[in-house]
Amino acid sequence: MNSIVDEAITDALYAASQAGVPVDLWVRGICGVRAGVPGLSENIRVRSILGRFLEHSRLFWFNNGGRPMVGLGSSDLMHRNLDRRVEVLVSITNSGHVAQIGELFDLAFDEGTVGWWLTADGWVERTRADDGSYLVDLQEHLIAAAANRRRAKEPGQ
């Protein structure tokens, strides 16, 4: 999502974390959630991936006891979107699409991917591994994957 500032949603995420539910949030912009605070949000991870493009995913993944419920939507978790607009989520049911989205989330939250990680003490930028090597740039990875798919579809390939 782009932003999350709605207090009711934030409180629900904190309650889920306190109940032992792992919560991963991929937030591009404003984030009112505090991740990794003992007793409050130690089961919440927040990542922000900034790069060449200003877009943000609008994907929602609920593990649902191992039977993923995946949706694509327009909303940010903000008052203006949740209280004063009509927002929808479209369910994604194609197993291939669900798998592809799962791979995207796995890469976004992988420790080897460039990003900003929200900790109890604030945001920490991660661009290199502990050994100094560069981490994977998610957006560049997606560009290369799209180019490879395009080349594979070209006649004579």
Coordinates of C-alpha atoms in Angstrom, one line a residue:
M1 CA 0.0 0.0 0.0
N2 CA 1.0 3.6 -0.2
S3 CA 0.1 4.7 3.4
I4 CA -1.4 3.4 6.6
V5 CA -2.6 5.8 9.2
D6 CA -6.1 4.6 10.2
E7 CA -6.1 4.1 14.0
A8 CA -8.7 1.3 14.0
I9 CA -6.6 -0.7 11.4
T10 CA -3.4 0.0 13.3
D11 CA -5.0 -1.2 16.6
A12 CA -6.3 -4.3 14.9
L13 CA -2.8 -5.1 13.6
Y14 CA -1.3 -4.6 17.1
A15 CA -3.9 -6.9 18.5
A16 CA -3.1 -9.5 15.9
S17 CA 0.6 -9.2 16.7
Q18 CA 0.0 -9.5 20.4
A19 CA -2.0 -12.7 19.6
G20 CA 1.0 -14.1 17.8
V21 CA 0.0 -13.5 14.3
P22 CA 2.9 -12.5 12.0
V23 CA 2.0 -9.3 10.1
D24 CA 4.0 -8.1 7.1
L25 CA 3.3 -4.6 5.7
W26 CA 4.8 -3.3 2.5
V27 CA 4.3 0.4 2.8
R28 CA 5.7 2.9 0.3
G29 CA 4.8 6.2 2.1
I30 CA 3.3 7.2 5.4
C31 CA 3.3 4.5 8.1
G32 CA 1.6 5.1 11.4
V33 CA 2.4 1.5 12.6
R34 CA 5.4 1.0 14.9
A35 CA 7.1 -2.3 14.2
G36 CA 9.1 -4.5 16.5
V37 CA 8.0 -2.8 19.8
P38 CA 8.1 -5.5 22.6
G39 CA 4.6 -6.2 23.9
L40 CA 3.0 -4.2 21.2
S41 CA 4.2 -5.1 17.7
E42 CA 7.0 -7.6 17.9
N43 CA 5.3 -9.8 15.2
I44 CA 5.0 -6.9 12.7
R45 CA 7.5 -6.3 10.0
V46 CA 7.3 -3.2 7.8
R47 CA 9.2 -2.7 4.6
S48 CA 9.4 0.2 2.3
I49 CA 10.8 -0.2 -1.2
L50 CA 11.7 3.0 -2.9
G51 CA 13.4 3.1 -6.3
R52 CA 13.2 4.1 -9.8
F53 CA 9.4 4.3 -9.9
L54 CA 7.0 6.0 -7.6
E55 CA 4.3 3.4 -7.8
H56 CA 3.2 1.1 -5.0
S57 CA 1.6 -2.3 -4.9
R58 CA -2.1 -2.4 -4.1
L59 CA -2.0 -6.1 -3.1
F60 CA -3.4 -7.7 0.0
W61 CA -2.5 -11.2 1.1
F62 CA -4.2 -13.0 4.0
N63 CA -2.7 -16.4 4.8
N64 CA -6.1 -17.7 5.9
G65 CA -4.7 -20.9 7.6
G66 CA -2.7 -21.9 4.5
R67 CA -5.4 -21.1 2.0
P68 CA -4.4 -17.6 0.8
M69 CA -6.9 -15.0 0.2
V70 CA -5.4 -12.5 -2.2
G71 CA -6.9 -9.2 -3.4
L72 CA -6.0 -6.3 -5.6
G73 CA -7.5 -2.9 -4.5
S74 CA -7.2 0.8 -4.8
S75 CA -7.3 1.8 -1.1
D76 CA -4.7 3.1 1.2
L77 CA -5.5 2.5 4.8
M78 CA -6.2 6.1 5.5
H79 CA -9.3 7.9 6.8
R80 CA -10.0 9.5 3.4
N81 CA -10.1 6.2 1.7
L82 CA -11.8 4.1 4.4
D83 CA -14.3 6.6 5.7
R84 CA -15.2 8.9 2.8
R85 CA -14.8 6.9 -0.4
V86 CA -16.0 3.7 -1.9
E87 CA -13.1 1.3 -2.1
V88 CA -13.1 -2.2 -3.4
L89 CA -10.8 -5.2 -3.4
V90 CA -11.0 -7.7 -6.2
S91 CA -10.3 -11.3 -5.2
I92 CA -7.6 -13.0 -7.2
T93 CA -8.3 -16.7 -7.5
N94 CA -6.2 -17.9 -10.4
S95 CA -3.6 -20.2 -8.8
G96 CA -0.8 -19.0 -11.1
H97 CA -1.5 -15.4 -10.3
V98 CA -1.6 -16.1 -6.6
A99 CA 1.7 -17.9 -6.8
Q100 CA 3.3 -15.0 -8.7
I101 CA 2.1 -12.5 -6.1
G102 CA 3.4 -14.8 -3.3
E103 CA 6.8 -14.8 -5.0
L104 CA 6.6 -11.0 -5.2
F105 CA 5.9 -10.7 -1.5
D106 CA 8.6 -13.2 -0.6
L107 CA 11.1 -11.1 -2.6
A108 CA 10.0 -7.8 -1.0
F109 CA 10.5 -9.2 2.5
D110 CA 13.6 -11.2 1.8
E111 CA 16.6 -10.0 3.8
G112 CA 18.6 -9.9 0.5
T113 CA 16.3 -7.2 -1.0
V114 CA 17.1 -3.4 -0.9
G115 CA 14.6 -1.5 1.2
W116 CA 13.9 0.5 4.3
W117 CA 13.1 -1.6 7.3
L118 CA 11.0 -0.1 10.1
T119 CA 12.4 -1.0 13.6
A120 CA 11.2 0.0 17.1
D121 CA 13.8 2.8 16.8
G122 CA 12.8 4.0 13.3
W123 CA 13.6 3.4 9.7
V124 CA 16.9 1.7 8.7
E125 CA 18.0 1.7 5.1
R126 CA 19.4 -1.6 3.8
T127 CA 21.3 -1.6 0.5
R128 CA 24.1 -3.9 1.3
A129 CA 24.5 -7.2 3.0
D130 CA 26.7 -7.6 6.1
D131 CA 29.6 -8.7 3.9
G132 CA 29.3 -5.4 1.8
S133 CA 27.7 -7.0 -1.3
Y134 CA 24.8 -5.2 -2.9
L135 CA 21.3 -6.5 -2.2
V136 CA 18.7 -7.2 -4.9
D137 CA 16.9 -4.1 -6.2
L138 CA 13.3 -5.3 -6.5
Q139 CA 12.3 -2.9 -9.2
E140 CA 15.3 -3.6 -11.4
H141 CA 14.6 -7.3 -10.8
L142 CA 11.0 -6.9 -12.0
I143 CA 12.2 -4.9 -15.1
A144 CA 14.6 -7.7 -16.0
A145 CA 12.0 -10.4 -15.5
A146 CA 9.5 -8.5 -17.8
A147 CA 12.2 -8.1 -20.5
N148 CA 13.0 -11.8 -20.3
R149 CA 9.3 -12.8 -20.6
R150 CA 9.0 -10.4 -23.6
R151 CA 12.1 -11.9 -25.3
A152 CA 10.8 -15.4 -24.7
K153 CA 7.6 -14.5 -26.6
E154 CA 9.4 -13.1 -29.6
P155 CA 9.1 -15.1 -32.8
G156 CA 12.1 -17.5 -33.3
Q157 CA 12.8 -17.8 -29.6

